[in-house]
mmCIF file of C-alpha atoms in Angstrom:
data_model
loop_
_atom_site.group_PDB
_atom_site.id
_atom_site.type_symbol
_atom_site.label_atom_id
_atom_site.label_comp_id
_atom_site.label_asym_id
_atom_site.label_seq_id
_atom_site.Cartn_x
_atom_site.Cartn_y
_atom_site.Cartn_z
ATOM 1 C CA MET A 1 65.024 -2.715 137.552
ATOM 2 C CA ILE A 2 64.989 0.928 136.481
ATOM 3 C CA LEU A 3 63.754 3.334 139.135
ATOM 4 C CA ALA A 4 61.297 6.042 138.197
ATOM 5 C CA MET A 5 62.575 9.533 138.988
ATOM 6 C CA SER A 6 59.795 9.952 141.555
ATOM 7 C CA GLU A 7 61.294 7.093 143.594
ATOM 8 C CA LEU A 8 64.258 9.301 144.478
ATOM 9 C CA PRO A 9 62.751 12.205 146.448
ATOM 10 C CA SER A 10 64.028 15.711 145.748
ATOM 11 C CA ARG A 11 65.386 16.393 149.204
ATOM 12 C CA LEU A 12 68.661 16.785 151.032
ATOM 13 C CA SER A 13 68.508 14.971 154.351
ATOM 14 C CA VAL A 14 72.112 14.580 155.529
ATOM 15 C CA VAL A 15 75.426 16.258 154.733
ATOM 16 C CA THR A 16 78.349 14.203 156.040
ATOM 17 C CA LEU A 17 81.756 15.729 156.601
ATOM 18 C CA GLY A 18 84.647 13.291 156.689
ATOM 19 C CA THR A 19 86.777 14.434 159.614
ATOM 20 C CA ARG A 20 90.372 13.877 160.664
ATOM 21 C CA ASP A 21 89.729 15.004 164.279
ATOM 22 C CA LEU A 22 86.122 14.204 165.137
ATOM 23 C CA PRO A 23 86.293 15.306 168.805
ATOM 24 C CA GLY A 24 87.842 18.626 167.765
ATOM 25 C CA LEU A 25 85.261 19.275 165.067
ATOM 26 C CA ARG A 26 82.462 18.362 167.509
ATOM 27 C CA ARG A 27 83.831 20.988 169.924
ATOM 28 C CA PHE A 28 83.911 23.578 167.126
ATOM 29 C CA TYR A 29 80.282 23.066 166.109
ATOM 30 C CA ARG A 30 79.121 22.930 169.738
ATOM 31 C CA GLY A 31 81.076 26.180 170.222
ATOM 32 C CA LEU A 32 78.812 27.769 167.630
ATOM 33 C CA GLY A 33 75.910 26.907 169.931
ATOM 34 C CA TRP A 34 74.642 24.079 167.704
ATOM 35 C CA GLU A 35 72.940 21.266 169.594
ATOM 36 C CA GLU A 36 74.074 17.705 168.971
ATOM 37 C CA ILE A 37 71.618 14.890 168.590
ATOM 38 C CA PRO A 38 71.594 12.554 171.613
ATOM 39 C CA SER A 39 73.347 9.635 169.877
ATOM 40 C CA SER A 40 76.488 11.685 169.100
ATOM 41 C CA ASP A 41 79.863 10.544 170.402
ATOM 42 C CA ASP A 42 83.519 10.703 169.340
ATOM 43 C CA GLU A 43 82.938 8.032 166.663
ATOM 44 C CA TRP A 44 80.009 9.787 164.910
ATOM 45 C CA ALA A 45 78.218 13.044 165.623
ATOM 46 C CA GLY A 46 75.192 14.804 164.243
ATOM 47 C CA PHE A 47 73.677 18.270 164.410
ATOM 48 C CA LEU A 48 70.120 18.872 163.199
ATOM 49 C CA LEU A 49 70.191 22.133 161.242
ATOM 50 C CA GLY A 50 66.790 23.326 160.081
ATOM 51 C CA GLY A 51 65.683 20.005 158.674
ATOM 52 C CA VAL A 52 69.078 18.762 157.442
ATOM 53 C CA LEU A 53 71.416 16.646 159.535
ATOM 54 C CA LEU A 54 75.074 17.675 159.544
ATOM 55 C CA ALA A 55 76.951 14.454 160.287
ATOM 56 C CA LEU A 56 80.612 14.122 161.285
ATOM 57 C CA TYR A 57 82.283 10.795 160.497
ATOM 58 C CA PRO A 58 85.929 9.676 160.405
ATOM 59 C CA VAL A 59 87.296 10.467 156.938
ATOM 60 C CA ASP A 60 88.985 7.076 156.492
ATOM 61 C CA GLU A 61 85.780 5.218 157.279
ATOM 62 C CA LEU A 62 83.764 7.526 155.038
ATOM 63 C CA ALA A 63 86.266 7.032 152.202
ATOM 64 C CA ALA A 64 85.972 3.251 152.606
ATOM 65 C CA GLU A 65 82.224 3.589 152.097
ATOM 66 C CA ALA A 66 81.921 6.388 149.562
ATOM 67 C CA ALA A 67 85.188 6.807 147.662
ATOM 68 C CA THR A 68 86.285 3.298 146.817
ATOM 69 C CA ALA A 69 86.293 3.719 143.036
ATOM 70 C CA ILE A 70 87.183 7.398 142.660
ATOM 71 C CA PRO A 71 90.340 8.901 144.159
ATOM 72 C CA SER A 72 89.907 11.928 146.423
ATOM 73 C CA PRO A 73 90.903 15.254 144.877
ATOM 74 C CA ALA A 74 93.868 17.094 146.359
ATOM 75 C CA GLY A 75 93.136 20.366 148.107
ATOM 76 C CA TRP A 76 89.750 22.033 148.328
ATOM 77 C CA SER A 77 86.947 19.736 147.210
ATOM 78 C CA GLY A 78 84.960 22.411 145.402
ATOM 79 C CA ILE A 79 82.036 21.973 147.800
ATOM 80 C CA THR A 80 80.628 24.623 150.091
ATOM 81 C CA LEU A 81 77.913 24.294 152.677
ATOM 82 C CA ALA A 82 75.633 27.252 153.291
ATOM 83 C CA CYS A 83 73.731 28.681 156.212
ATOM 84 C CA ASN A 84 71.209 31.270 155.071
ATOM 85 C CA VAL A 85 70.204 33.862 157.650
ATOM 86 C CA ASP A 86 67.242 36.250 157.901
ATOM 87 C CA SER A 87 68.935 39.620 157.250
ATOM 88 C CA PRO A 88 72.082 41.175 155.812
ATOM 89 C CA GLN A 89 73.106 42.237 159.322
ATOM 90 C CA GLN A 90 72.920 38.641 160.521
ATOM 91 C CA VAL A 91 75.603 37.689 157.974
ATOM 92 C CA ASP A 92 78.070 39.949 159.766
ATOM 93 C CA ALA A 93 77.039 38.794 163.245
ATOM 94 C CA ALA A 94 77.164 35.100 162.324
ATOM 95 C CA PHE A 95 80.574 35.547 160.655
ATOM 96 C CA THR A 96 81.949 37.195 163.807
ATOM 97 C CA THR A 97 80.515 34.419 166.001
ATOM 98 C CA ALA A 98 81.983 31.670 163.819
ATOM 99 C CA VAL A 99 85.452 33.239 163.762
ATOM 100 C CA ALA A 100 85.327 33.694 167.557
ATOM 101 C CA ALA A 101 84.467 29.982 167.867
ATOM 102 C CA GLY A 102 87.564 28.998 165.881
ATOM 103 C CA ALA A 103 86.585 29.255 162.213
ATOM 104 C CA VAL A 104 89.078 30.636 159.723
ATOM 105 C CA ALA A 105 87.874 33.738 157.904
ATOM 106 C CA VAL A 106 87.974 32.922 154.175
ATOM 107 C CA ALA A 107 86.058 35.927 152.784
ATOM 108 C CA ASP A 108 84.688 38.818 154.837
ATOM 109 C CA PRO A 109 80.995 39.757 154.540
ATOM 110 C CA VAL A 110 80.232 41.695 151.358
ATOM 111 C CA ASP A 111 77.213 42.676 149.300
ATOM 112 C CA ARG A 112 77.145 40.340 146.286
ATOM 113 C CA PRO A 113 76.349 41.224 142.667
ATOM 114 C CA TRP A 114 73.347 38.865 142.795
ATOM 115 C CA GLY A 115 71.690 41.123 145.373
ATOM 116 C CA GLY A 116 72.442 39.317 148.611
ATOM 117 C CA ARG A 117 75.179 39.467 151.208
ATOM 118 C CA SER A 118 77.533 36.672 152.177
ATOM 119 C CA ALA A 119 80.817 35.670 153.773
ATOM 120 C CA TYR A 120 82.859 32.484 153.838
ATOM 121 C CA ILE A 121 84.509 30.666 156.712
ATOM 122 C CA ALA A 122 86.338 27.375 157.040
ATOM 123 C CA ASP A 123 85.834 25.074 159.996
ATOM 124 C CA PRO A 124 88.977 23.701 161.713
ATOM 125 C CA GLU A 125 89.295 20.979 159.053
ATOM 126 C CA GLY A 126 88.910 23.322 156.087
ATOM 127 C CA ASN A 127 85.258 22.636 155.198
ATOM 128 C CA ARG A 128 83.941 25.822 153.590
ATOM 129 C CA TRP A 129 80.728 27.423 154.819
ATOM 130 C CA GLU A 130 78.964 30.329 153.187
ATOM 131 C CA ILE A 131 76.963 32.506 155.558
ATOM 132 C CA ALA A 132 74.428 34.175 153.297
ATOM 133 C CA TRP A 133 71.369 36.351 153.142
ATOM 134 C CA ALA A 134 69.201 36.237 150.038
ATOM 135 C CA SER A 135 65.973 38.213 149.833
ATOM 136 C CA GLY A 136 64.103 35.287 148.281
ATOM 137 C CA ALA A 137 64.999 32.712 150.944
ATOM 138 C CA ARG A 138 61.956 31.632 152.969
ATOM 139 C CA PHE A 139 62.002 29.477 156.084
ATOM 140 C CA ASP A 140 59.442 27.675 158.219
ATOM 141 C CA ASP A 141 59.230 27.954 162.020
ATOM 142 C CA ARG A 142 61.976 25.327 162.393
ATOM 143 C CA GLY A 143 64.352 27.220 160.128
ATOM 144 C CA ALA A 144 63.986 24.782 157.229
ATOM 145 C CA LEU A 145 64.280 26.352 153.791
ATOM 146 C CA THR A 146 60.844 26.286 152.175
ATOM 147 C CA GLY A 147 61.458 28.480 149.158
ATOM 148 C CA PHE A 148 64.197 30.292 147.320
ATOM 149 C CA GLY A 149 63.772 33.006 144.724
ATOM 150 C CA SER A 150 61.213 35.645 143.869
#
């Protein structure tokens, strides 16, 4: 059976990070002030972030599920996660907070050629996060991204 394109909704619901030290990564994200969902434990953890669930799962178990046919690349995966904030000043404040909580500073906050401002950090397991402000980003009351662009 061939699925119609409309049967696969255009949404991102969950981002799962395969982790080598799940308890340590849980502590890092809680240290940012992010609230875990009630079912989190040291075997699986989740943080609801503005309509998307950030899930932490043991990397070996995730690989057994998701990487059985394709070998994992060495080094950085080429994937970044992003947290858009409401102002250019919030980029700097969020960057400082993340580094104080244990993130590694990858790129300090700068004004970007595309008109926004952003910085990059890595969590304790090397997952890259961009902290960004873009003038066209629009959010609902929950912080979910509802529009992007002019």
